[in-house]
Structure formats: C-alpha cells, structure tokens
Short mmCIF file of C-alpha atoms in Angstrom, two decimals:
data_model
loop_
_atom_site.label_atom_id
_atom_site.label_comp_id
_atom_site.label_asym_id
_atom_site.label_seq_id
_atom_site.Cartn_x
_atom_site.Cartn_y
_atom_site.Cartn_z
CA MET X 24 -0.07 0.01 -0.01
CA GLU X 25 1.15 3.52 -0.67
CA ALA X 26 2.55 5.26 2.15
CA TYR X 27 0.89 8.58 1.43
CA VAL X 28 -2.60 6.50 1.99
CA VAL X 29 -1.42 5.05 5.36
CA ASP X 30 -0.24 8.59 6.29
CA GLU X 31 -3.84 10.25 5.52
CA ILE X 32 -5.50 7.33 7.32
CA GLN X 33 -3.23 7.76 10.24
CA GLU X 34 -4.12 11.80 10.41
CA LEU X 35 -7.90 11.02 10.29
CA LEU X 36 -7.34 8.47 13.12
CA ASP X 37 -5.37 11.14 15.06
CA SER X 38 -7.84 13.72 14.65
CA ASP X 39 -11.05 11.25 15.70
CA ASN X 40 -12.62 12.42 12.20
CA GLU X 41 -14.92 9.22 12.18
CA ARG X 42 -17.11 10.83 9.40
CA ALA X 43 -14.10 11.33 6.90
CA LEU X 44 -12.62 8.02 7.88
CA LYS X 45 -15.75 6.28 7.24
CA ARG X 46 -16.03 7.77 3.71
CA TYR X 47 -12.40 7.18 2.96
CA LEU X 48 -12.67 3.24 3.97
CA ASP X 49 -15.94 3.03 2.06
CA GLU X 50 -14.35 4.13 -1.17
CA MET X 51 -11.21 1.35 -0.59
CA ASN X 52 -11.33 -1.93 -2.38
CA ILE X 53 -11.96 -4.51 0.27
CA SER X 54 -8.29 -5.92 -0.42
CA ASP X 55 -6.83 -2.52 0.20
CA VAL X 56 -8.50 -2.27 3.74
CA GLU X 57 -6.95 -5.66 4.43
CA GLU X 58 -3.58 -4.27 3.46
CA LEU X 59 -4.41 -1.31 5.70
CA ILE X 60 -5.19 -3.57 8.50
CA ASP X 61 -1.71 -5.08 8.02
CA GLU X 62 -0.19 -1.93 7.94
CA LEU X 63 -1.82 -0.36 11.25
CA PRO X 64 -2.78 -3.92 13.16
CA GLN X 65 -3.33 -1.72 15.95
CA TYR X 66 -6.50 -0.10 14.46
CA ALA X 67 -7.93 -3.24 13.06
CA ALA X 68 -10.87 -3.24 15.41
CA ARG X 69 -11.79 0.28 14.72
CA PHE X 70 -11.40 -0.10 11.15
CA ILE X 71 -14.20 -2.72 11.23
CA GLU X 72 -16.03 -0.93 13.51
CA THR X 73 -16.04 2.10 11.12
CA LEU X 74 -17.28 0.09 8.04
CA SER X 75 -20.87 -0.44 7.17
CA LEU X 76 -21.86 -4.08 8.14
CA ASN X 77 -21.53 -5.70 4.61
CA ARG X 78 -18.14 -4.32 4.02
CA ALA X 79 -17.00 -5.21 7.61
CA VAL X 80 -18.14 -8.60 6.68
CA ASN X 81 -16.22 -8.94 3.52
CA VAL X 82 -13.07 -7.52 5.31
CA PHE X 83 -13.44 -9.73 8.15
CA ARG X 84 -13.75 -12.87 6.13
CA ILE X 85 -10.27 -12.52 4.26
CA LEU X 86 -8.12 -11.62 7.33
CA ASP X 87 -5.92 -14.56 8.93
CA PHE X 88 -7.13 -16.04 12.10
CA PRO X 89 -4.75 -14.16 14.36
CA THR X 90 -6.04 -10.81 13.12
CA GLN X 91 -9.63 -11.95 13.26
CA GLU X 92 -8.90 -13.17 17.13
CA ARG X 93 -7.45 -9.53 18.04
CA ILE X 94 -10.19 -7.74 16.57
CA ILE X 95 -12.67 -10.09 18.22
CA LYS X 96 -11.31 -9.06 21.43
CA LYS X 97 -11.88 -5.39 20.96
CA LEU X 98 -14.82 -5.18 18.75
CA SER X 99 -18.11 -4.28 20.33
CA GLY X 100 -20.71 -6.97 21.16
CA ASN X 101 -23.45 -5.57 18.88
CA LYS X 102 -20.91 -5.23 15.93
CA LEU X 103 -19.38 -8.67 16.70
CA ASN X 104 -22.69 -10.24 16.70
CA GLN X 105 -23.80 -8.69 13.54
CA ILE X 106 -20.51 -9.97 11.85
CA ILE X 107 -20.84 -13.36 13.13
CA LYS X 108 -24.41 -13.61 11.96
CA ASP X 109 -23.82 -12.13 8.38
CA LEU X 110 -20.73 -14.33 7.70
CA PRO X 111 -21.09 -16.93 5.12
CA PRO X 112 -21.67 -20.48 6.87
CA ASP X 113 -17.98 -21.99 5.95
CA ASP X 114 -16.13 -18.95 6.86
CA ARG X 115 -18.01 -18.97 10.05
CA THR X 116 -17.36 -22.64 10.56
CA ALA X 117 -13.62 -22.05 9.95
CA LEU X 118 -13.37 -19.05 12.37
CA PHE X 119 -15.70 -21.48 15.24
CA ALA X 120 -12.98 -24.32 14.38
CA GLU X 121 -10.00 -22.00 15.44
CA LEU X 122 -11.77 -20.13 18.54
CA LYS X 123 -11.86 -21.54 22.25
CA ALA X 124 -14.88 -23.47 23.03
CA ASP X 125 -16.36 -20.83 25.52
CA GLU X 126 -16.02 -18.04 22.92
CA VAL X 127 -17.76 -20.52 20.49
CA LYS X 128 -20.70 -21.26 22.85
CA LYS X 129 -21.40 -17.39 23.25
CA MET X 130 -21.23 -16.70 19.54
CA ILE X 131 -23.45 -19.61 18.46
CA ALA X 132 -25.81 -18.57 21.26
CA SER X 133 -26.16 -15.15 19.88
CA LEU X 134 -27.34 -16.73 16.20
CA PRO X 135 -30.91 -17.03 15.07
CA ALA X 136 -32.18 -20.74 15.82
CA ASN X 137 -32.04 -21.90 12.15
CA GLU X 138 -28.51 -20.58 11.73
CA ARG X 139 -27.49 -21.85 15.16
CA GLU X 140 -28.53 -25.38 13.91
CA GLU X 141 -26.60 -24.89 10.87
CA ALA X 142 -23.43 -23.85 12.53
CA LEU X 143 -23.56 -26.76 14.80
CA ASN X 144 -24.29 -29.19 11.84
CA LEU X 145 -21.04 -27.92 10.21
CA LEU X 146 -19.05 -28.03 13.50
CA GLY X 147 -20.28 -31.74 13.88
CA TYR X 148 -17.93 -33.03 10.89
CA GLU X 149 -14.09 -33.74 11.69
CA ASP X 150 -11.37 -31.44 11.48
CA TYR X 151 -9.94 -30.87 8.06
CA SER X 152 -12.88 -32.77 6.38
CA VAL X 153 -14.59 -31.37 3.17
CA GLY X 154 -17.65 -30.92 5.60
CA ARG X 155 -15.96 -28.43 7.34
CA LEU X 156 -15.67 -26.36 4.26
CA MET X 157 -19.00 -26.68 2.66
CA THR X 158 -21.71 -23.78 2.77
CA PRO X 159 -25.73 -24.95 2.91
CA ASP X 160 -26.31 -21.68 0.75
CA TYR X 161 -26.75 -22.98 -2.83
CA ILE X 162 -29.38 -23.28 -5.50
CA ALA X 163 -31.36 -26.56 -5.84
CA VAL X 164 -34.27 -27.39 -8.27
CA LYS X 165 -36.39 -30.11 -9.03
CA PRO X 166 -36.29 -32.32 -12.59
CA ASP X 167 -39.70 -31.43 -13.47
CA TRP X 168 -39.45 -27.80 -13.15
CA THR X 169 -39.46 -25.62 -16.21
CA ILE X 170 -36.78 -23.24 -17.17
CA ALA X 171 -38.92 -20.32 -16.32
CA ARG X 172 -39.62 -21.41 -12.92
CA VAL X 173 -35.98 -22.19 -12.13
CA LEU X 174 -35.21 -18.74 -13.30
CA ASN X 175 -37.94 -17.34 -11.12
CA HIS X 176 -36.34 -19.27 -8.08
CA ILE X 177 -32.90 -18.19 -8.84
CA ARG X 178 -34.22 -14.44 -8.69
CA ARG X 179 -35.99 -15.11 -5.55
CA TYR X 180 -33.30 -16.82 -3.51
CA GLY X 181 -29.84 -16.48 -5.65
CA LYS X 182 -29.01 -13.53 -3.51
CA ASN X 183 -28.39 -15.63 -0.34
CA SER X 184 -26.53 -18.20 -2.33
CA GLU X 185 -22.73 -18.47 -2.26
CA THR X 186 -22.73 -18.80 -6.23
CA ILE X 187 -25.12 -19.11 -8.72
CA ASP X 188 -22.95 -20.40 -11.46
CA VAL X 189 -23.88 -24.08 -10.70
CA VAL X 190 -27.72 -25.18 -10.36
CA TYR X 191 -28.25 -28.56 -8.51
CA VAL X 192 -30.96 -30.81 -9.46
CA ILE X 193 -32.16 -33.01 -6.53
CA ASP X 194 -35.10 -35.57 -6.03
CA ARG X 195 -37.68 -35.22 -3.22
CA ASP X 196 -35.58 -36.98 -0.73
CA GLY X 197 -32.63 -34.52 -1.56
CA VAL X 198 -30.88 -36.95 -3.55
CA LEU X 199 -28.31 -35.09 -6.12
CA LEU X 200 -29.25 -35.91 -9.52
CA ASP X 201 -27.12 -33.58 -11.70
CA ASP X 202 -25.39 -30.03 -11.53
CA ILE X 203 -26.13 -27.92 -14.51
CA ARG X 204 -24.10 -24.52 -15.35
CA ILE X 205 -26.17 -21.23 -15.22
CA ARG X 206 -24.92 -20.72 -18.84
CA GLU X 207 -27.09 -23.79 -19.96
CA ILE X 208 -30.26 -22.64 -18.00
CA LEU X 209 -30.05 -18.82 -19.68
CA LEU X 210 -29.59 -20.08 -23.21
CA ALA X 211 -32.27 -22.73 -22.94
CA ASP X 212 -36.09 -22.88 -24.06
CA PRO X 213 -38.01 -21.19 -20.99
CA ASP X 214 -40.83 -23.86 -21.32
CA SER X 215 -38.54 -26.99 -21.50
CA ARG X 216 -37.70 -28.90 -18.37
CA ILE X 217 -34.44 -29.31 -16.20
CA SER X 218 -34.95 -32.98 -16.81
CA ASP X 219 -34.35 -32.33 -20.59
CA HIS X 220 -30.90 -30.79 -19.99
CA MET X 221 -29.60 -33.18 -17.54
CA ASP X 222 -26.81 -35.87 -18.56
CA THR X 223 -26.32 -37.20 -14.91
CA ARG X 224 -22.79 -36.73 -15.36
CA PHE X 225 -21.41 -34.78 -12.34
CA ILE X 226 -18.71 -34.80 -9.81
CA ALA X 227 -19.48 -34.80 -6.23
CA LEU X 228 -17.39 -34.45 -2.76
CA ASP X 229 -17.94 -36.64 0.14
CA ALA X 230 -18.48 -34.66 3.20
CA ASN X 231 -16.20 -36.81 5.30
CA ALA X 232 -13.14 -37.00 2.84
CA PRO X 233 -9.99 -35.08 3.76
CA GLN X 234 -9.85 -31.51 2.55
CA GLU X 235 -6.58 -32.66 0.48
CA GLU X 236 -8.74 -34.69 -1.85
CA ALA X 237 -11.02 -31.60 -2.42
CA ILE X 238 -7.96 -29.84 -3.53
CA ASN X 239 -7.07 -32.41 -5.94
CA VAL X 240 -10.59 -32.44 -7.61
CA PHE X 241 -10.79 -28.79 -8.05
CA ARG X 242 -7.35 -28.86 -9.35
CA MET X 243 -8.37 -31.60 -12.00
CA ASN X 244 -11.87 -29.91 -12.99
CA ASN X 245 -12.81 -26.61 -14.34
CA ARG X 246 -15.42 -25.86 -11.51
CA VAL X 247 -16.07 -22.77 -9.29
CA ALA X 248 -18.00 -25.10 -7.01
CA LEU X 249 -18.64 -28.53 -6.36
CA PRO X 250 -21.39 -30.34 -4.64
CA VAL X 251 -20.98 -32.07 -1.27
CA VAL X 252 -23.04 -35.19 -0.64
CA ASP X 253 -23.28 -37.91 2.30
CA GLU X 254 -22.99 -41.64 2.00
CA HIS X 255 -26.41 -41.67 0.53
CA ASN X 256 -25.81 -39.03 -2.04
CA VAL X 257 -27.87 -36.53 -0.34
CA LEU X 258 -27.01 -32.93 -1.28
CA LEU X 259 -25.74 -31.34 2.08
CA GLY X 260 -23.91 -28.51 0.44
CA ILE X 261 -21.28 -26.84 -1.85
CA VAL X 262 -17.64 -26.22 -1.55
CA THR X 263 -16.52 -23.01 -3.56
CA VAL X 264 -13.00 -22.65 -5.11
CA ASP X 265 -12.09 -19.81 -3.01
CA ASP X 266 -12.15 -21.65 -0.05
CA ILE X 267 -10.33 -24.34 -2.01
CA LEU X 268 -7.60 -21.86 -2.84
CA TRP X 269 -7.28 -20.87 0.87
CA ILE X 270 -6.89 -24.36 2.17
CA ALA X 271 -4.23 -25.25 -0.64
CA ASN X 272 -2.19 -22.05 0.31
CA GLU X 273 -2.49 -23.37 4.10
CA GLU X 274 -1.46 -26.80 3.15
CA TYR X 275 1.44 -25.52 0.99
CA THR X 276 2.71 -23.21 3.78
CA GLU X 277 2.67 -26.20 6.54
CA ASP X 278 4.48 -28.68 3.94
CA MET X 279 7.32 -26.02 3.45
CA GLN X 280 7.60 -25.50 7.08
CA LYS X 281 7.93 -29.04 7.72
CA ILE X 282 10.15 -29.63 4.71
CA GLY X 283 12.35 -27.16 6.23
CA GLY X 284 12.47 -29.26 9.60
CA THR X 285 10.12 -27.60 11.89
CA GLU X 286 6.48 -28.09 13.18
CA ALA X 287 3.74 -26.07 11.40
CA LEU X 288 3.66 -22.57 12.99
CA ASP X 289 -0.24 -22.32 12.58
CA GLU X 290 0.15 -18.20 12.57
CA PRO X 291 2.11 -15.66 10.86
CA TYR X 292 6.01 -15.94 11.75
CA LEU X 293 5.97 -12.29 13.17
CA ASP X 294 2.80 -12.94 15.18
CA ILE X 295 4.03 -16.22 17.05
CA PRO X 296 5.68 -15.78 20.71
CA ILE X 297 9.15 -16.38 20.69
CA LEU X 298 8.89 -19.13 23.24
CA ARG X 299 6.40 -20.77 20.85
CA LEU X 300 8.64 -20.53 18.11
CA VAL X 301 11.42 -22.08 19.85
CA LYS X 302 9.17 -25.19 20.88
CA LYS X 303 8.16 -25.56 17.11
CA ARG X 304 11.78 -25.60 16.24
CA ALA X 305 13.37 -27.26 19.13
CA GLY X 306 11.71 -30.67 18.93
CA TRP X 307 12.95 -31.43 15.26
CA LEU X 308 16.32 -29.97 15.82
CA ILE X 309 16.73 -32.33 19.00
CA VAL X 310 15.71 -35.38 16.94
CA LEU X 311 18.19 -34.34 14.15
CA PHE X 312 20.89 -33.63 16.65
CA LEU X 313 20.28 -37.14 18.38
CA GLY X 314 20.46 -38.65 14.87
CA GLU X 315 23.89 -36.86 13.81
CA MET X 316 25.12 -38.38 17.27
CA LEU X 317 24.81 -41.73 15.81
CA THR X 318 27.39 -40.39 12.87
CA ALA X 319 29.90 -39.91 15.48
CA THR X 320 29.23 -43.38 16.82
CA ALA X 321 29.78 -44.66 13.09
CA MET X 322 32.89 -42.93 12.90
CA GLN X 323 34.24 -44.41 16.32
CA HIS X 324 33.51 -47.83 14.87
CA PHE X 325 36.16 -47.00 12.12
CA GLU X 326 38.49 -45.15 14.46
CA ILE X 327 41.27 -47.60 13.67
CA GLU X 328 41.00 -47.07 9.97
CA LEU X 329 40.92 -43.40 10.22
CA GLN X 330 44.20 -43.76 12.33
CA LYS X 331 45.93 -45.78 9.56
CA ALA X 332 44.85 -43.58 6.63
CA ILE X 333 44.24 -40.01 8.11
CA VAL X 334 43.83 -38.72 4.63
CA LEU X 335 40.14 -40.52 4.53
CA SER X 336 39.07 -37.80 6.96
CA LEU X 337 39.74 -35.19 4.37
CA PHE X 338 36.77 -36.45 2.19
CA ILE X 339 33.89 -36.88 5.01
CA PRO X 340 32.34 -33.20 4.58
CA LEU X 341 32.03 -34.22 0.79
CA ILE X 342 30.91 -37.79 1.28
CA MET X 343 28.27 -36.65 4.00
CA SER X 344 27.10 -33.65 1.97
CA SER X 345 26.78 -35.27 -1.51
CA GLY X 346 24.49 -38.00 0.12
CA GLY X 347 22.43 -35.71 2.21
CA ASN X 348 21.80 -33.34 -0.95
CA SER X 349 20.72 -36.02 -3.30
CA GLY X 350 18.35 -37.56 -0.62
CA SER X 351 16.95 -34.05 0.08
CA GLN X 352 16.57 -33.26 -3.63
CA ALA X 353 14.46 -36.88 -4.19
CA SER X 354 12.50 -36.26 -0.96
CA THR X 355 11.36 -32.90 -2.13
CA LEU X 356 10.46 -34.08 -5.62
CA ILE X 357 8.54 -36.83 -4.23
CA ILE X 358 6.67 -34.89 -1.52
CA GLN X 359 5.63 -32.34 -4.07
CA ALA X 360 4.54 -34.94 -6.62
CA MET X 361 2.66 -36.73 -3.86
CA ALA X 362 0.66 -33.35 -3.25
CA LEU X 363 -0.05 -32.88 -6.79
CA GLY X 364 -1.61 -36.39 -7.03
CA GLU X 365 1.43 -37.37 -9.57
CA VAL X 366 2.57 -40.19 -7.30
CA THR X 367 0.58 -42.63 -5.02
CA ILE X 368 1.55 -45.52 -2.84
CA ALA X 369 0.82 -47.76 -5.26
CA GLY X 370 3.40 -46.45 -7.80
CA TRP X 371 6.22 -46.95 -5.29
CA TRP X 372 8.10 -49.29 -7.41
CA ARG X 373 7.96 -46.96 -10.47
CA VAL X 374 9.41 -44.45 -8.40
CA MET X 375 12.18 -46.82 -7.01
CA ARG X 376 13.13 -47.68 -10.64
CA ARG X 377 13.43 -44.23 -11.76
CA GLU X 378 15.59 -43.28 -8.70
CA LEU X 379 17.77 -46.34 -9.23
CA VAL X 380 18.53 -45.21 -12.69
CA SER X 381 18.90 -41.28 -11.87
CA GLY X 382 20.79 -42.19 -8.46
CA LEU X 383 23.24 -44.14 -10.27
CA LEU X 384 23.85 -41.50 -13.06
CA LEU X 385 24.02 -38.82 -10.57
CA GLY X 386 26.56 -40.90 -8.57
CA ILE X 387 28.61 -41.63 -11.63
CA ILE X 388 28.69 -38.00 -12.19
CA LEU X 389 29.75 -36.52 -8.75
CA GLY X 390 31.92 -39.85 -8.29
CA THR X 391 33.80 -38.84 -11.52
CA ILE X 392 34.35 -35.09 -10.64
CA GLY X 393 35.94 -36.37 -7.12
CA PHE X 394 37.74 -39.19 -8.86
CA VAL X 395 39.20 -36.34 -11.47
CA ARG X 396 39.64 -33.67 -8.50
CA ILE X 397 42.09 -36.00 -6.71
CA ILE X 398 44.07 -36.77 -9.77
CA LEU X 399 44.37 -33.16 -11.10
CA TRP X 400 45.51 -31.99 -7.31
CA GLN X 401 48.17 -34.86 -7.23
CA ASN X 402 49.60 -34.32 -10.63
CA LEU X 403 49.47 -30.47 -10.19
CA HIS X 404 51.25 -30.89 -6.90
CA LEU X 405 48.08 -28.97 -5.01
CA TYR X 406 48.07 -31.54 -2.65
CA ASP X 407 50.29 -34.96 -1.86
CA TYR X 408 47.66 -37.90 -1.22
CA GLY X 409 50.56 -40.31 -0.94
CA THR X 410 51.89 -43.09 -2.62
CA HIS X 411 48.30 -44.65 -3.18
CA TRP X 412 46.47 -41.62 -4.30
CA PHE X 413 44.89 -43.62 -7.19
CA LEU X 414 43.38 -46.16 -5.08
CA ILE X 415 42.26 -43.29 -2.70
CA ALA X 416 40.77 -41.69 -5.75
CA THR X 417 38.91 -44.86 -6.80
CA THR X 418 37.49 -45.23 -3.19
CA ILE X 419 36.14 -41.63 -3.39
CA PHE X 420 34.64 -42.64 -6.90
CA PHE X 421 32.70 -45.84 -5.74
CA THR X 422 31.50 -43.99 -2.30
CA LEU X 423 30.06 -41.10 -4.09
CA LEU X 424 28.53 -43.73 -6.61
CA GLY X 425 27.07 -45.66 -3.80
CA ILE X 426 26.14 -42.86 -1.24
CA VAL X 427 24.27 -40.75 -3.84
CA LEU X 428 22.14 -43.73 -5.14
CA TRP X 429 21.45 -44.85 -1.51
CA GLY X 430 20.44 -41.00 -0.84
CA SER X 431 18.16 -41.00 -3.85
CA LEU X 432 16.60 -44.15 -2.90
CA ILE X 433 15.97 -43.13 0.93
CA GLY X 434 14.95 -39.55 -0.12
CA SER X 435 12.21 -41.03 -2.62
CA MET X 436 10.76 -43.93 -0.50
CA MET X 437 10.56 -42.27 2.72
CA PRO X 438 7.66 -40.05 2.02
CA ILE X 439 5.90 -42.96 0.30
CA ILE X 440 6.29 -44.99 3.67
CA MET X 441 5.16 -42.16 5.74
CA LYS X 442 2.14 -42.03 3.70
CA ARG X 443 1.46 -45.66 3.96
CA LEU X 444 1.68 -45.35 7.91
CA LYS X 445 -1.02 -42.55 7.40
CA LEU X 446 1.75 -39.92 8.47
CA ASP X 447 2.42 -36.63 6.89
CA PRO X 448 5.16 -37.21 4.06
CA ALA X 449 6.32 -33.81 4.56
CA THR X 450 7.87 -34.87 8.06
CA SER X 451 10.18 -37.02 6.06
CA SER X 452 11.83 -33.63 5.48
CA ALA X 453 15.27 -32.72 3.67
CA PRO X 454 16.75 -32.30 7.08
CA PHE X 455 15.47 -35.83 8.45
CA VAL X 456 16.43 -37.81 5.23
CA ALA X 457 20.00 -35.81 5.08
CA THR X 458 20.58 -37.06 8.91
CA MET X 459 19.84 -40.64 8.06
CA VAL X 460 22.08 -40.75 4.86
CA ASP X 461 24.77 -39.06 6.91
CA VAL X 462 24.78 -41.70 9.40
CA THR X 463 24.65 -44.67 6.60
CA GLY X 464 26.98 -42.61 4.52
CA ILE X 465 29.87 -42.98 7.01
CA VAL X 466 29.44 -46.49 6.92
CA ILE X 467 29.18 -46.85 3.48
CA TYR X 468 32.53 -44.66 2.71
CA PHE X 469 34.73 -46.77 5.27
CA SER X 470 33.20 -50.06 4.01
CA VAL X 471 34.17 -49.15 0.41
CA ALA X 472 37.49 -48.04 1.93
CA VAL X 473 38.24 -51.23 3.65
CA LEU X 474 37.40 -53.23 0.37
CA VAL X 475 39.81 -50.89 -2.06
CA LEU X 476 42.48 -50.16 0.58
CA LYS X 477 42.82 -53.54 2.61
CA GLY X 478 46.37 -54.57 2.68
CA VAL X 479 47.71 -51.19 1.39
CA LEU X 480 46.66 -48.29 3.73
CA LEU X 481 44.44 -50.37 5.97
#
C-alpha cells in the first residue's frame, strides 16, 4: 500500500474524524482495507467498527485468524454479533474451529435458531474434512421444473446463495441427480424442463473426505464450486473454489515449514511468540541432533581405519553432503509429486526404478568429478595424497556412486512409507533424510575404503 494513503488514514485516526474516516474506508477496495489492517494492526478493530456491516463482513472474512482473534477481543458486542451472523456459513465454521470452546458457545448462542442449528451441524464434521469447508447456501431445483420456474427461483433466492454459477438438481429426498451450469439454463427454452438438460454426469465431494482430496478434485476439474454429499448421495452443501484456494495455500505453507525441519507454525511468523517459535523448532532440532550423534558413533567404529589412513578424513564432509543433498532432492520432488497427485503409494516401484537409474547416473557424475579432482590435485602438486593416491581416488569414486544412489532411494521412498503409515509425508523432510543419509554414508564410505585399501593403507 502507498505510504501516503497510510499517512492520510493515520491523520484521520489521530484527529478522531470518524465521518471522514468512514468515507475514506468506504471508497477503498476490500483488499486495500485488508492491506491497511496489515499496515496499522493496532487499529484493526476500529476499522471494522467504522465500516458498514456488509463491507465489514467482507473484510473480516479474508483476514488471517490471528488478526480476526485480535479484532474479536476489541470489537463491540453488537457489531461482533452482526458480523458473526452475516458471515457465510463456511467462513463462520472456519472461525469457530479456531476459537476456544467458551468463545464459540457465546457466539453460537447469539445466532438465530436456524443458523445456530446450521453452525452446529457444520461443526459436527471432523477437523480438516470437506464438511468443514462446505456452505448450505446453494440453489437446488427439481427435475420436473420448467426453465422459467428455475429462473424465477434463482431471482428469488439467488441473492442468499454462495454462487449461482451452478444449479443443482435433486429429487424429493434431496438426492443429488445432476448439476447444470447457469449458462445452459440462460440459453435454454423457457418452456423446457430441467430433466431435458440433464446428463447425470457430475462430480461430487464426500463430506467426510479429507480436504486434500477436494484440492485435487478442483485442480483436475474446471469448476467454481462442487456439491458435497453424504454416503447416501444426499446433497448437503457446496464447496467453492475460494475456500479451496485458501486451504491449498495453508497446506503449501505447512508443507514448506515441515520440509524445512520444523513443526507447522499455524500463525504468521511475526505474530507467533518467541517461546512458542522455539518450541516448534526445538523438537525436530533435538531429533536431528540425536540422529547426527549416530554419525559420531559410526566414525568411532572406524577409528582404527582413520588412524591408519588419516587422509580419508579429508573427504568426510564431501561424502556426507553429497549423500544428504541427493536425498533431500529426491524427498522434495516426491513430496511435491504426491501433493499434486502425480505419485501414489501404489506407484512406489515405478519411483524406485526411476531413482535407481537417476541415482546411479548422478553418482557416476559426482564420483567422476571427485575422482578427477584427486588426480588433478596430485599431478598439479596442489596436494600430496601419498603413494596410493589412485586407490584413494577410486575409493572416493565408488563411495560417491554408492552414497548418492542410496540417498536418492532413501529420499524417494521415505515420503511413500510415511504416507503408507498414514503420517504426513512432509515430516520426512529434507533435514531428516539428510541426517539418515549422513549416518549411513559414513558406513558406506569406510566399507568401500576397507575393500579398496585393505592390505595397502588399511
């Protein structure tokens, strides 16, 4: 946001010119007001209080939860009740899911009876299920209705619907029969019946399915909304693409944080208290540190070999980093492919075959570079690796080949194993895979060294 706009708003706030402030805010786009709240978070509740109810609701619903929570604590009771009442059911459910139980009880009690029942029904679905995303505000018609009657129905009730891009056809028991795009209805003969335009080919979401599945369905289909049904195919509500985009962004952010080797923060980085941030990061750091201690244990096991051929210690950082990097690469690629639905548990063998080939080729490339490096340094007299420098170069070649191949296999299989165990694949993050490969890399390195250098240096 332009600095002069923030300065002008600040002047109006300092002068307590509420009328001018309201006029200024009413002329701004909803997204601009959201940016203004980010710039002046201490005045967030005042901005919401000043806005007209409709605009206040539209601004409030696009704010992140920590900001919403701060506003709720400062907002007047009357304004808060009005906003909660006018929030779309899906946004209201998302807010209630984050708030403390006693706060939710008070807010639900302030709702009209019909909306109170609606809110409780939506909250009855499991966390992170499609049911938590849906809204019961949609347009439903019967197959025997004429197009003219449908259009009149849309004019009468469409204002209260989340979207009118799609009209849903149900029978007398509420079972979903079809969905028809509004474009087809507008272009149809007014005297024709809805049944004349049905093809019974539609895509629906299961209310109890994970939200990740809904993200994939929307990704594969060009829809602004999809119906949600129960186990009997009864239409319960719809999920719109704006909610899916919001969830997809949260999933992406959470996965990125886990891939980085930390717990999901659940709130903006600058808003989370320092002690909670440390707690989120400390757990994985301790696990990774304990894992790396196994590297020292592995090196102790080969202490005699190290004493006999101290030159081998020069290449330990090179060996460990190469294996860790290849594992991190593979892990990140597979986690992303699984998130996009490109890789499934059933496709593990295809993944392994690809990583066997690519890991072998990458190992040969890095091994060759390591091999050539030792030869050049020795012959250019940049460093003397001793009489058996060629055998040392050979050791490095086969070690890099083995550890890069091993890192690729571990990195690619770990996310699939985690998914099979019904755990989040992102927790098999790059640092975790790198730590595992570090420990096993030492074993691979010295095992190869013993085979190549036995009877010579060892």
